[in-house]
Amino acid sequence: MQLSQLRTGQVALIKNLGDHPIANKLLEMGCLPGEWVRVRRIAPLGDPMAIEILGYELALRLDEAAAIEVEVRPNFVQP
Amino acid sequence: MKKTLRIALVGNPNSGKSSLFNALTGLNQKVGNFPGVTVDKKTGNLWLSSSLQAEITDLPGTYSLYPRSEDEQVTFNVLLDQHNASHPDLVLVVADATNLRRNLLFITQIIDLGLPTALVVNKIDLAHEQGYELNLQALSAKLGIPVLATDARNGQGVKELKQLLADENFGLALPFYLQTEAVQPVLEELEPINGMKPGYRSFIFLCNHDYLSHISNKQHQAIDALIQKHGLNINQLQARETVQRYEQIAGLLGSIEKRSTTAAKKSRSEKIDKVLLHPVWGYVVFLGILFFIFQAIFSWASWPMDFIETVFGQLGAWGSAYLPEHWLSDLLINGILAGLGGVVVFLPQIVLLFLFLSLLEETGYMARVSFLMDKLMRKFGLNGKSVVPLIGGYACAVPSIMATRSINSWKERILTIMVLPLMSCSARLPVYTLLIGMSVPDDKVLGLFNLQGLVMMAFYLLGFVAAIGSALVMKWFIKERNSSFFLLEMPIYQWPRWRNVGMTLIEKGNAFVLGAGKIILIVSVALWFLSSFGPGNSFDQLESQYAAQMVDGELSAELQHQFDRDKLEASYAGRIGKWMEPAIAPLGFDWKIGIALVTSFAAREVFVGTMATIYSLGGEDFEENTLREQMLADINPRTGMPLFDLATTFSLLLFYAFAMQCMSTLAITWRETKSWKWPALQFGYMTGLAYLASLLAYQLLR
């Protein structure tokens, strides 16, 4: 599943980063495989989205979020 | 012996780097250029002791040593190139205490460069509020560099930092990231090319040599050949470095960072966002803020602006009364003094707009504006942050173009700058009022709306549509320098610091007066020359002609106005107007309008004054209705019909809606893009657009 497909409030584990020109930039910002990510909100117009990663809030466009492959953990309580 | 210590201030965006820079250097700041790029160079001086001075350069914020934007490339070049004019003796890294993990990626990269480094952990109060406990002594021991906590917004820790700098107590740390060994053989082969010992510095040089400006084409080719020979994949190397660094950082932070409670301040931020990013209330608040800013620069700014104009007018009148009648006096009063007034008059709008903008930035709201507007603006090749400057363009393009600085993407910023002058700025208002008053009846539509008001509104709307439309077209022609991405940190909301706001206002005011001001002054003087001198002895002839009609050495007011009119016609500006006539005749314009087009290049509203001079009403203190009557009574000798018929008037209205009739805007575009290419293109496409629109209108309405 891609990060861009998640809904507000969902928590997921980052599996992998796809072959996207900004993949390295995403890594730098802390979107690392094995990290937890939570969808904070989606902009009123449907794009971009804001996620919580490494304890801070990062906004990114959906096509950028699509580069992040995640695994959703239902009913997960964030550590 | 006096000594200067050169310090580079680096760090992630939002780390509070600028606050710290302001706290350290106060008002001893100046803005210069990094050679060859559009990035401003901010430096400040500070005496650390009687014999030691620090020269601090505030380098653009960056998340890593892998540059993407032009800003980040500047930081990278300064740090990597030892011969760069700004290359530091000491690197001062500023980190956000509430986000050490991400900040440490960049910090450890800096350490590995092998430059003397000290770390400032800023926003320490906020981190404590959020429940972080940081053992900075342990961090210092592990990194091998001095570490100091500050809260720059409150000035806390700044004294200790100055002491640390004065002691010159910073050493070289051991390398943090050692995995470059995998490419050791390549780095050894690289050594003869870049003269660097194999290590991280050489590694990052290899990965990003494309962004280094100080190495020759031959060196670039040699490095590319080396990369090819060894089959290196730079992207993979970068990804591996980032992941491995973060692994090491996680291990390091385990014993240093502890978090006890959940964030109080963060949840406050979240509550604010519930309203400010709400699908309905979010836009209502944003529109309210836009309206407020617009109101401020459109109407409140007019008070100080009127005051400035009065003062300069008085000075001019005083000069005319007391200075001897000579062309030098005229140059001083109508050239230089008027030009200076034309520069200073922009300051109220600049100060007001940047007061609001820096408040939006300081509080963290600007990032939310991007978040709310990105999808809409992206369609036009613009940025969410383009909205505020575009609306500001309704008041004045000059401060608004300066306000595009906050747009990170180079292409989106250039597009915003290019289309912004199409917004109907307040200088068009007097032109619209005069011409609409002449051509549109003062009738009611549907018994409710004033027809003149509706036409005026249509022209305001036209400006917006033209701007958006031009962006839509131009986005296909302007190439992005770096791959574009959005990725934006959403900072938590904070109260603004007035000190930072004040510094921004001073900096922007200075940048305008010292940067664009000189161009405006030069063009003012040139325009003064064009309208005050004529070829050959035409002026002498006029003077002797009118001297004969003097009574007691003075002309009657009526004759004086006629004299002014005849002089303008005989001047170079008048000659240019006549010379232009064949080119502008298809738009319905005659040479008189041609003169006004030349003189109103100083500012659009000058059109009205020039018309008053041409119709012998005197350049100032005339009745606008009298001017309208005079203009309407004018007969075009070629057609035998009134010159200002509906076709010509509308053609002229459209011309002023689209044409780049403003030297100050061109000057600020030059200042902000650091190139003549963009103002030239701006002038070219807008004049072309204006010509076509006027041609079409005149030929259809005729």
mmCIF file of C-alpha atoms in Angstrom, chain A residues 21-30 32-33 35 38 40-50 52-64, chain B residues 63-64 66 68 72 99 101-102 105 235 238-239 242-243 246 266 270 273-274 277-279 283 368 371-372 374-376 378 412 484-490:
data_model
loop_
_atom_site.group_PDB
_atom_site.id
_atom_site.type_symbol
_atom_site.label_atom_id
_atom_site.label_comp_id
_atom_site.label_asym_id
_atom_site.label_seq_id
_atom_site.Cartn_x
_atom_site.Cartn_y
_atom_site.Cartn_z
ATOM 1 C CA PRO A 21 13.292 11.313 -7.942
ATOM 2 C CA ILE A 22 12.640 12.592 -4.438
ATOM 3 C CA ALA A 23 13.138 9.281 -2.630
ATOM 4 C CA ASN A 24 16.473 10.463 -1.253
ATOM 5 C CA LYS A 25 14.938 13.722 -0.103
ATOM 6 C CA LEU A 26 12.223 11.757 1.709
ATOM 7 C CA LEU A 27 14.892 9.678 3.425
ATOM 8 C CA GLU A 28 16.651 12.849 4.538
ATOM 9 C CA MET A 29 13.420 14.157 6.037
ATOM 10 C CA GLY A 30 13.217 10.983 8.082
ATOM 11 C CA LEU A 32 13.000 5.729 6.707
ATOM 12 C CA PRO A 33 12.039 2.098 6.268
ATOM 13 C CA GLU A 35 9.678 4.159 10.900
ATOM 14 C CA ARG A 38 0.674 8.790 11.065
ATOM 15 C CA ARG A 40 -2.262 14.002 10.564
ATOM 16 C CA ARG A 41 -4.548 15.540 7.988
ATOM 17 C CA ILE A 42 -5.280 15.889 4.309
ATOM 18 C CA ALA A 43 -5.628 19.386 2.866
ATOM 19 C CA PRO A 44 -9.221 20.516 2.254
ATOM 20 C CA LEU A 45 -8.706 20.342 -1.522
ATOM 21 C CA GLY A 46 -7.565 16.699 -1.208
ATOM 22 C CA ASP A 47 -3.850 17.332 -1.722
ATOM 23 C CA PRO A 48 -1.246 17.669 -0.127
ATOM 24 C CA MET A 49 -1.266 15.627 3.071
ATOM 25 C CA ALA A 50 0.480 16.164 6.404
ATOM 26 C CA GLU A 52 3.784 12.818 11.556
ATOM 27 C CA ILE A 53 7.267 11.382 11.226
ATOM 28 C CA LEU A 54 10.183 11.367 13.698
ATOM 29 C CA GLY A 55 7.948 13.420 16.011
ATOM 30 C CA TYR A 56 7.406 16.353 13.662
ATOM 31 C CA GLU A 57 4.833 17.260 11.041
ATOM 32 C CA LEU A 58 5.753 17.056 7.371
ATOM 33 C CA ALA A 59 3.507 18.114 4.492
ATOM 34 C CA LEU A 60 3.941 16.406 1.137
ATOM 35 C CA ARG A 61 2.037 16.078 -2.109
ATOM 36 C CA LEU A 62 0.143 12.866 -2.810
ATOM 37 C CA ASP A 63 2.373 11.956 -5.759
ATOM 38 C CA GLU A 64 5.348 12.269 -3.432
ATOM 39 C CA TYR B 63 18.592 19.589 5.547
ATOM 40 C CA SER B 64 21.744 17.891 4.270
ATOM 41 C CA TYR B 66 23.151 17.050 -0.828
ATOM 42 C CA ARG B 68 18.949 20.706 -4.562
ATOM 43 C CA GLU B 72 21.373 24.903 -0.671
ATOM 44 C CA ASN B 99 13.833 17.454 16.595
ATOM 45 C CA ARG B 101 17.192 13.204 15.378
ATOM 46 C CA ARG B 102 16.547 14.781 12.027
ATOM 47 C CA LEU B 105 21.804 14.059 10.018
ATOM 48 C CA ASN B 235 21.731 8.027 -5.780
ATOM 49 C CA GLN B 238 23.365 8.876 -0.984
ATOM 50 C CA ALA B 239 20.458 6.664 0.095
ATOM 51 C CA THR B 242 21.331 8.648 4.830
ATOM 52 C CA VAL B 243 19.952 5.357 6.143
ATOM 53 C CA TYR B 246 20.135 7.654 10.826
ATOM 54 C CA LYS B 266 2.024 20.487 20.289
ATOM 55 C CA GLU B 270 -3.090 20.865 16.804
ATOM 56 C CA ASP B 273 -4.881 23.770 13.103
ATOM 57 C CA LYS B 274 -8.349 22.312 13.627
ATOM 58 C CA LEU B 277 -6.861 24.136 8.292
ATOM 59 C CA HIS B 278 -10.605 23.515 8.464
ATOM 60 C CA PRO B 279 -12.262 23.024 5.041
ATOM 61 C CA TYR B 283 -10.366 29.513 3.971
ATOM 62 C CA ARG B 368 -0.315 26.452 6.380
ATOM 63 C CA PHE B 371 -0.774 23.599 2.555
ATOM 64 C CA LEU B 372 -4.204 25.125 1.894
ATOM 65 C CA ASP B 374 -0.929 24.279 -3.098
ATOM 66 C CA LYS B 375 -3.331 22.183 -5.143
ATOM 67 C CA LEU B 376 -5.111 25.202 -6.594
ATOM 68 C CA ARG B 378 0.011 24.254 -8.753
ATOM 69 C CA GLU B 412 7.336 28.995 -9.162
ATOM 70 C CA SER B 484 10.493 20.414 -8.024
ATOM 71 C CA PHE B 485 9.055 19.009 -4.858
ATOM 72 C CA PHE B 486 6.777 20.204 -2.104
ATOM 73 C CA LEU B 487 8.055 18.559 1.142
ATOM 74 C CA LEU B 488 7.393 21.186 3.757
ATOM 75 C CA GLU B 489 7.957 21.097 7.476
ATOM 76 C CA MET B 490 4.902 22.345 9.360
#
